Coordinates of C-alpha atoms in Angstrom, one line a residue:
X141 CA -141.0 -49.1 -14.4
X142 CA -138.0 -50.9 -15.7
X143 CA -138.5 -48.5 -18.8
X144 CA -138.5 -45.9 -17.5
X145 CA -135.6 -46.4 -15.1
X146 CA -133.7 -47.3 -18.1
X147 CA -134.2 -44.3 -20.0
X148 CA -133.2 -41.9 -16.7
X149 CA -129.9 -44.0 -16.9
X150 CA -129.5 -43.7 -20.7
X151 CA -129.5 -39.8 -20.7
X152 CA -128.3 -39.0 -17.3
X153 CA -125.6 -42.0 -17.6
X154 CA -124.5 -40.6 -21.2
X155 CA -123.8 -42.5 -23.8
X156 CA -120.8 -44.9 -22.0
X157 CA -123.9 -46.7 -20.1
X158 CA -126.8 -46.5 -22.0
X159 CA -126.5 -49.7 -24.0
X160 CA -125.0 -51.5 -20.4
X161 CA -128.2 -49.6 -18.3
X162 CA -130.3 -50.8 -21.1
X163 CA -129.2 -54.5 -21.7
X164 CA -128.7 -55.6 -17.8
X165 CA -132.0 -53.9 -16.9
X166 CA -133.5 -56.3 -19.0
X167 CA -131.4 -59.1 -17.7
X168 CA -132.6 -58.3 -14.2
X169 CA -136.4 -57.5 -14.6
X170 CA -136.5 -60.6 -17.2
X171 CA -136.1 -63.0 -14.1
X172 CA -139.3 -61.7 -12.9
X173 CA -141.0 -61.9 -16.3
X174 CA -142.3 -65.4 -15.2
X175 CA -142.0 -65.8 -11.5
X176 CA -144.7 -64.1 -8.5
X177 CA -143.6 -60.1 -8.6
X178 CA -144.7 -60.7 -4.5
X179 CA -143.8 -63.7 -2.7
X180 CA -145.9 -64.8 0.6
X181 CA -143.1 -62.9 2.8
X182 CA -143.9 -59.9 0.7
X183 CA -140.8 -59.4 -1.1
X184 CA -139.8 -60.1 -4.8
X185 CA -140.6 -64.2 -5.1
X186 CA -137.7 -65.6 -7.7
X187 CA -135.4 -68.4 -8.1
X188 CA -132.3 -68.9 -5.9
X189 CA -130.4 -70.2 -7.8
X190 CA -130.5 -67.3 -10.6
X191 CA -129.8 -65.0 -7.9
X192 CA -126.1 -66.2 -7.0
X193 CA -124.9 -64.4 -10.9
X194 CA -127.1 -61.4 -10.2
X195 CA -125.3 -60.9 -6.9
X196 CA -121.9 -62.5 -8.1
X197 CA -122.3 -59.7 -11.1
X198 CA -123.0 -56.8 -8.7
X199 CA -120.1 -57.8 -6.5
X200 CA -117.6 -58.1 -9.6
X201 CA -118.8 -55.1 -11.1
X202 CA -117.5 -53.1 -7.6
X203 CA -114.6 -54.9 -7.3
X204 CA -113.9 -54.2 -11.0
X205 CA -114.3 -50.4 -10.2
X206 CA -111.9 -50.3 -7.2
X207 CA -109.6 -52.6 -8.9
X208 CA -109.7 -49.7 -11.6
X209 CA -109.5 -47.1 -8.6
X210 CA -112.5 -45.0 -10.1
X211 CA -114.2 -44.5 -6.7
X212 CA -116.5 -41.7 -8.5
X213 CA -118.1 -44.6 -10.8
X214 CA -118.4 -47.1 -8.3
X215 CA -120.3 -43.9 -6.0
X216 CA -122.4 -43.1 -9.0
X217 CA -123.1 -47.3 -9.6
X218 CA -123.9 -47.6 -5.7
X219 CA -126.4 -44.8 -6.2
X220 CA -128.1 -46.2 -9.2
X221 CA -128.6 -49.5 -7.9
X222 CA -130.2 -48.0 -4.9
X223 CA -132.4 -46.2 -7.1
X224 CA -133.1 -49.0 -9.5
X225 CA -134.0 -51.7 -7.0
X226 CA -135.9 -48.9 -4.9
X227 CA -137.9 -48.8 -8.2
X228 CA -138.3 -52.6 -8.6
X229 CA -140.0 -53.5 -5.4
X230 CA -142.2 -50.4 -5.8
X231 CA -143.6 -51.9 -9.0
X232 CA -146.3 -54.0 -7.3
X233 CA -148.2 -51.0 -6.4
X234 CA -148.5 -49.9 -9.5
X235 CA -151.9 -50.6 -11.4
X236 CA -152.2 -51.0 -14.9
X237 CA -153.7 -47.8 -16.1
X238 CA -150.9 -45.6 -14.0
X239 CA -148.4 -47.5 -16.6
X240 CA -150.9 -46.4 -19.2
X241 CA -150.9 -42.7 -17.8
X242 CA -147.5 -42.4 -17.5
X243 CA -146.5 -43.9 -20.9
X244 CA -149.2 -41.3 -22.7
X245 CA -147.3 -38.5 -21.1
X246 CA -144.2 -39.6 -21.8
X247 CA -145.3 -39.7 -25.1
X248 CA -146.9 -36.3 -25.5
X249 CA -143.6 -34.8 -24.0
X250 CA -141.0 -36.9 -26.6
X251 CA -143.2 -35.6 -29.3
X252 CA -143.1 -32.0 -28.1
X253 CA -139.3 -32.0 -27.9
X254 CA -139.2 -33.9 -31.3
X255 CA -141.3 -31.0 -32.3
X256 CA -139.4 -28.2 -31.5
X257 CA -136.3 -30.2 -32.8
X258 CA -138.1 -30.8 -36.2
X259 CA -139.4 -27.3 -36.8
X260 CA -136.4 -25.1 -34.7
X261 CA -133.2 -26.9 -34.6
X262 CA -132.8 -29.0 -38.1
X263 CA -131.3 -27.0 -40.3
X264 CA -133.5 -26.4 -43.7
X265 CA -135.0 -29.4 -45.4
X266 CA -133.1 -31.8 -44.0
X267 CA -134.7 -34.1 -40.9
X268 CA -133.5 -36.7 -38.9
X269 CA -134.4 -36.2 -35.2
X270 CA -131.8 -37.2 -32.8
X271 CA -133.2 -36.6 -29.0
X272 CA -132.4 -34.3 -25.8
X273 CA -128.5 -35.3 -26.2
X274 CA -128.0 -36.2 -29.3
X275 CA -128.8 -39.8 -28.8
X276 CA -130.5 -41.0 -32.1
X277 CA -131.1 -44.3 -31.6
X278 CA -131.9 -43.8 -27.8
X279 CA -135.0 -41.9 -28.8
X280 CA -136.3 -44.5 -31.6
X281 CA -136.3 -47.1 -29.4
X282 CA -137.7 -45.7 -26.4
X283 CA -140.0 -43.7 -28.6
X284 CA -141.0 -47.1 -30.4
X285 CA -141.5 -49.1 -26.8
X286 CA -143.7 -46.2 -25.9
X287 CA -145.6 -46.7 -28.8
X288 CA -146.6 -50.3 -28.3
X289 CA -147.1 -50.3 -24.3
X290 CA -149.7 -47.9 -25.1
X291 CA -151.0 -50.0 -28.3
X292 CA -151.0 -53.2 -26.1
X293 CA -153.7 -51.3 -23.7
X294 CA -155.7 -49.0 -26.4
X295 CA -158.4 -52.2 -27.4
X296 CA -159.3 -52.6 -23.7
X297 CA -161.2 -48.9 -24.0
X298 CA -164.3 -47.4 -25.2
X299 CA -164.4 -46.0 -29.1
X300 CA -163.3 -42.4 -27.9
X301 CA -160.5 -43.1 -25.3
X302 CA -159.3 -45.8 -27.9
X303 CA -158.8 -43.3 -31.1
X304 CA -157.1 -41.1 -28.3
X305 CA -154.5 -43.4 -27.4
X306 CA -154.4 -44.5 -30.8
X307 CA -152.8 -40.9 -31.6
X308 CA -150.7 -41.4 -28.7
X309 CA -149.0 -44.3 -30.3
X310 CA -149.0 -42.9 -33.7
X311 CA -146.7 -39.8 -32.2
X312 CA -144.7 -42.3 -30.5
X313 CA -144.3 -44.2 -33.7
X314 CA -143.3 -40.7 -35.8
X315 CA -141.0 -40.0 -33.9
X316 CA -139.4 -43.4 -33.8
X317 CA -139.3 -43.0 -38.0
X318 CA -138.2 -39.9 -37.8
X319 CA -135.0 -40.9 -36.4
X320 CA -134.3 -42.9 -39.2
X321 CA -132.9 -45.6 -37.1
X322 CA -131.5 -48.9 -39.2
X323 CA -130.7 -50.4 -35.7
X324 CA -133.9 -50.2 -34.4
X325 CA -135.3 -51.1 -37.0
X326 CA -133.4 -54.4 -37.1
X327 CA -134.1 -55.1 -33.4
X328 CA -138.2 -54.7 -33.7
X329 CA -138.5 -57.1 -36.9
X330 CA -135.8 -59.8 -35.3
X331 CA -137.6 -59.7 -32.2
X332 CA -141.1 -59.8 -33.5
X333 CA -139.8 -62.6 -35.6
X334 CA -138.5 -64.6 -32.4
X335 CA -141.4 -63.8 -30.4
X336 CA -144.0 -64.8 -33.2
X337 CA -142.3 -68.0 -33.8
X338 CA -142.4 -68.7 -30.1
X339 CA -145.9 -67.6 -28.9
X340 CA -148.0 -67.7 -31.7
X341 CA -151.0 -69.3 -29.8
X342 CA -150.7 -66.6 -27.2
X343 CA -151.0 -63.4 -29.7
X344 CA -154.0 -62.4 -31.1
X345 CA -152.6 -61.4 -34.8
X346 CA -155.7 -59.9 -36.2
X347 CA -156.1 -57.4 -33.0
X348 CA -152.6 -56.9 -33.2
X349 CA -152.6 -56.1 -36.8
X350 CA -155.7 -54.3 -37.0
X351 CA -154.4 -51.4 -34.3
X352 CA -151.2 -51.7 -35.6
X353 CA -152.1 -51.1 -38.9
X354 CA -154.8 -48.5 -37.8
X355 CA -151.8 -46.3 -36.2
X356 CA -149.7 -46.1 -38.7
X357 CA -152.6 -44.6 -40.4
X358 CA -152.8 -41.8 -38.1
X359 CA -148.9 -41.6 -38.3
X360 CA -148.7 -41.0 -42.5
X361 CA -151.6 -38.1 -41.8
X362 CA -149.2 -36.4 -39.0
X363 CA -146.7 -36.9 -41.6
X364 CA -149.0 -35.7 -44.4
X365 CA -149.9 -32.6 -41.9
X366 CA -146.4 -31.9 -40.8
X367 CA -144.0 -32.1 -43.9
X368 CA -145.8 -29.4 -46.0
X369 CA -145.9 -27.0 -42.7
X370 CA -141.8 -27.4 -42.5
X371 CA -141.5 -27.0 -45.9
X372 CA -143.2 -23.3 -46.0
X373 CA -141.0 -22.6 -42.9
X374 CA -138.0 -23.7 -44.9
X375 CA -138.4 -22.6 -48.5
X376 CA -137.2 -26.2 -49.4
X377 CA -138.3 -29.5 -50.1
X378 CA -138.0 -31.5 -47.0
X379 CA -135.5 -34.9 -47.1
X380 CA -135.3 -37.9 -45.0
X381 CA -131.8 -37.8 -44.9
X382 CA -129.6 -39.4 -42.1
X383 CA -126.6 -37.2 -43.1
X384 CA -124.0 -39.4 -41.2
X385 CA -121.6 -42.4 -42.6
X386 CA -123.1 -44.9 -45.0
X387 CA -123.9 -48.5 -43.9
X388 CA -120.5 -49.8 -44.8
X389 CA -118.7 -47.1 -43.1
X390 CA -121.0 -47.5 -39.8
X391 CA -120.0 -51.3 -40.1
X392 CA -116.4 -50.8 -40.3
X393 CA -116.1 -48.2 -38.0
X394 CA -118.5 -50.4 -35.6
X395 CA -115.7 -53.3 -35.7
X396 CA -113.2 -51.5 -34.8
X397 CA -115.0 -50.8 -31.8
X398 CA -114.9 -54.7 -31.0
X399 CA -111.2 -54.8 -31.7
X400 CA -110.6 -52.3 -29.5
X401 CA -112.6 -54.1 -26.9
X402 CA -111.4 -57.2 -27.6
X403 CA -107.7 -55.9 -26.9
X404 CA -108.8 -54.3 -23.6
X405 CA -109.9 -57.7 -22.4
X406 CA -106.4 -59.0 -23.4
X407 CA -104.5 -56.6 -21.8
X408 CA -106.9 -56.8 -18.4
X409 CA -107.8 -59.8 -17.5
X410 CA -110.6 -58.6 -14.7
X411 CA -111.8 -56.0 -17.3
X412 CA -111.0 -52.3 -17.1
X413 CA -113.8 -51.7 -14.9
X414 CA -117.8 -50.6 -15.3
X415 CA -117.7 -47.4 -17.2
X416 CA -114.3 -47.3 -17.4
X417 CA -114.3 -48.2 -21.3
X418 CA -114.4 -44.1 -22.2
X419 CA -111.3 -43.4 -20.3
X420 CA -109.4 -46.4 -21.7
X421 CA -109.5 -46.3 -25.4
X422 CA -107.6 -43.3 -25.2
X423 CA -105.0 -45.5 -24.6
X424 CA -105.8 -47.9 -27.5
X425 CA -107.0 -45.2 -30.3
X426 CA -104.9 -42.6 -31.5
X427 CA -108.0 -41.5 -34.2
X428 CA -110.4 -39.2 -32.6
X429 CA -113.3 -41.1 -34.6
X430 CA -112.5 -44.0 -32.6
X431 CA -112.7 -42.6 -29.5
X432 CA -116.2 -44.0 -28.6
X433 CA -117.3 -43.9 -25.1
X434 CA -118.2 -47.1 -25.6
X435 CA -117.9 -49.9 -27.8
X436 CA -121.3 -49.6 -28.7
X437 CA -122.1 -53.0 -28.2
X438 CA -123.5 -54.6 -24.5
X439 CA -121.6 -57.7 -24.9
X440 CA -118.1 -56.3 -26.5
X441 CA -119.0 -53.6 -23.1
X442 CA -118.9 -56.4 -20.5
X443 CA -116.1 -58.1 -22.4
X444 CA -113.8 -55.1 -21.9
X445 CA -115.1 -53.6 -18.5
X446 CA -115.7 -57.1 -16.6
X447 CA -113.4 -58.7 -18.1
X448 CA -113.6 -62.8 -17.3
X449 CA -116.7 -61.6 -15.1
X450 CA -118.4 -62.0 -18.0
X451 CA -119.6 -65.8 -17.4
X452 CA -121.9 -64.8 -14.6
X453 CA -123.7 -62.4 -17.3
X454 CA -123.6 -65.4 -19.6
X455 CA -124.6 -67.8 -17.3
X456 CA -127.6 -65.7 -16.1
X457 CA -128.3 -65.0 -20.0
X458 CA -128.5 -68.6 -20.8
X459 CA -131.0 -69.6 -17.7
X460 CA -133.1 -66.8 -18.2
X461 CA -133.7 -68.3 -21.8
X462 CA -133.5 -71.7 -20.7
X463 CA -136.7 -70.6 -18.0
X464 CA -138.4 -68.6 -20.7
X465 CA -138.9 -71.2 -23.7
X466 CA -139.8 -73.8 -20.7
X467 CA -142.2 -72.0 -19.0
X468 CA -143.7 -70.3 -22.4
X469 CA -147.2 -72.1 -21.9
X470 CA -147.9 -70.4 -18.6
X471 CA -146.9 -67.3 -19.6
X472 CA -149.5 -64.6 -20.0
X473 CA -150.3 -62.6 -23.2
X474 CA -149.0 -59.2 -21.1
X475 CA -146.1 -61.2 -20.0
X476 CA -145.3 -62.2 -24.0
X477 CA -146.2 -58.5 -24.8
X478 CA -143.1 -57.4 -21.8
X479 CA -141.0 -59.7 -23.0
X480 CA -141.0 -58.8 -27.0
X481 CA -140.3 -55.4 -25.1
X482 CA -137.1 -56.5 -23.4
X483 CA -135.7 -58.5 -26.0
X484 CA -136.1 -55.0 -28.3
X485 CA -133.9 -53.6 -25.9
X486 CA -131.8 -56.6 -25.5
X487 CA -131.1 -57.2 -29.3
X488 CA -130.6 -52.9 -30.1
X489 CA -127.8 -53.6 -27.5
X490 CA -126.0 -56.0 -29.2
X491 CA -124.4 -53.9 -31.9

């Protein structure tokens, strides 16, 4: 649910709050990652004490928005929080296999798209899909996270429905390649790394491996399928070819970024306000390159639009990973599986 929540915010937010929607979605739902979703009164059961930064942050993040006098943001935040929290206390009535439904189709309709995009809108041989809006690395990682909710449910099936969903994941996972994503990349080996090197009693590895392995498979014959077919349509060799700035240049660029952030927060000590980062570097960057609608990093994001707010983010960070590692022997192999999915989100977010 927190998924898919996420990705409504990332494409209808554009691109100035999809790595914010994205990391403090994971903040939130990450305090119910091992704590009761229902409580005996009914309602979400969690700790007190992490609630006072999650409501401190909400209240900040207003008064950061009036204090910016952008009443239209701090409409459209309202709304979203209404939605979002709406969508959180729903999630109890939701059984597993609805999540499975509802991630197959949302797979089956990111591949379409990514189909059309693949055979209709990149030009000639070259391919490197980039999503509804032109949002790359949105679409890799959701496409990815897709991918392995599905895997993480496939073994529990009989031979038939397993292949099945085992297709399911390997269009989830050609898509994600096809996007040619370093980021992403990055953020599923660091936090399979992390997670393996904290739960590795509560994983089975060979299962794990097997499907993976099993999928990707599957994936290199829709590649095998695929390539030659856009080749005949294009009278050219197809290349994997990102067609953008190097690594270096992505790197330097992507500093600058922080700078600029970093210079914000000097110059407004309360932050410049949630969403707010778009409108301001215009005032910091003459070069149109530079004018990012956001810093694209969650951290250098609350820096310059919270401001000093930022402790209560950090604060709830820490205890959220202070509660995790402590309670990691009662956690459940689902609850490991969610988690490895939040922290994908969490590190992609970063930079």
């Amino acid at each position: 649910i927190v998924l898919l929540a996420s990705l409504i915010l990332a494409y209808i937010g554009g691109a100035g709050i999809s790595s914010l929607a994205i990391g403090s979605l994971f903040i939130f739902s990450s305090i119910l990652i091992y704590k009761k979703i229902e409580g005996p009164d009914g309602f979400v059961n969690t700790d007190k004490k992490m609630l006072i930064p999650a409501v401190l942050i909400l209240f900040t993040g207003f008064f950061s928005i009036f204090f910016a006098q952008n009443y239209f943001l701090a409409v459209k935040a309202f709304l979203i929080l209404i939605a979002f929290f709406g969508v959180l206390f729903s999630a109890k009535n939701f059984s597993k296999n609805q999540v499975l439904i509802s991630s197959v189709v949302l797979s089956v309709a990111t591949f379409i798209f990514a189909l059309y995009e693949y055979f209709i809108e990149s030009g000639g041989g070259v391919v490197r899909l980039t999503g509804f809006v032109n949002y790359t690395n949105t679409l890799g990682l959701y496409a990815v996270i897709f991918g392995f909710l599905v895997l993480k449910q496939a073994s529990e099936f009989k031979t038939k429905i397993k292949w099945f969903l085992f297709s399911i994941v390997a269009m989830d996972f050609f898509v994600a390649i096809m996007t040619l994503s370093r980021g992403v990349l990055v953020a599923l080996i660091f936090s399979a790394l992390v997670v393996l090197l904290i739960f590795r009693k509560k994983i089975n590895l060979k299962r794990v491996s097997k499907d993976l392995v099993t999928s990707l498979l599957i994936t290199a014959i829709i590649f095998a399928i695929l390539v030659p077919i856009k080749k005949y349509i294009n009278h050219q060799p197809v290349a994997l070819n990102r067609g953008d700035s190097s690594l270096t240049e992505t790197s330097n660029i992507r500093l600058k970024y922080f700078a600029t952030a970093l210079r914000m927060f000097k110059d407004n000590t309360f932050g410049v306000g949630p969403g707010n980062y778009r409108e301001a570097v215009f005032s910091y960057e003459k070069s149109p390159v530079e004018h990012s609608s956001d810093p694209h990093s969650f951290v250098m994001s609350l820096l310059a639009e919270y401001g000093i707010f930022i402790i209560f983010w950090v604060y709830l960070l820490s205890k959220i990973i202070i509660n995790v590692v402590k309670n990691r022997e009662s956690l459940t192999a689902d609850q490991v599986a969610y988690l490895f999915f939040g922290l994908v989100f969490f590190t992609h977010s970063l930079a």
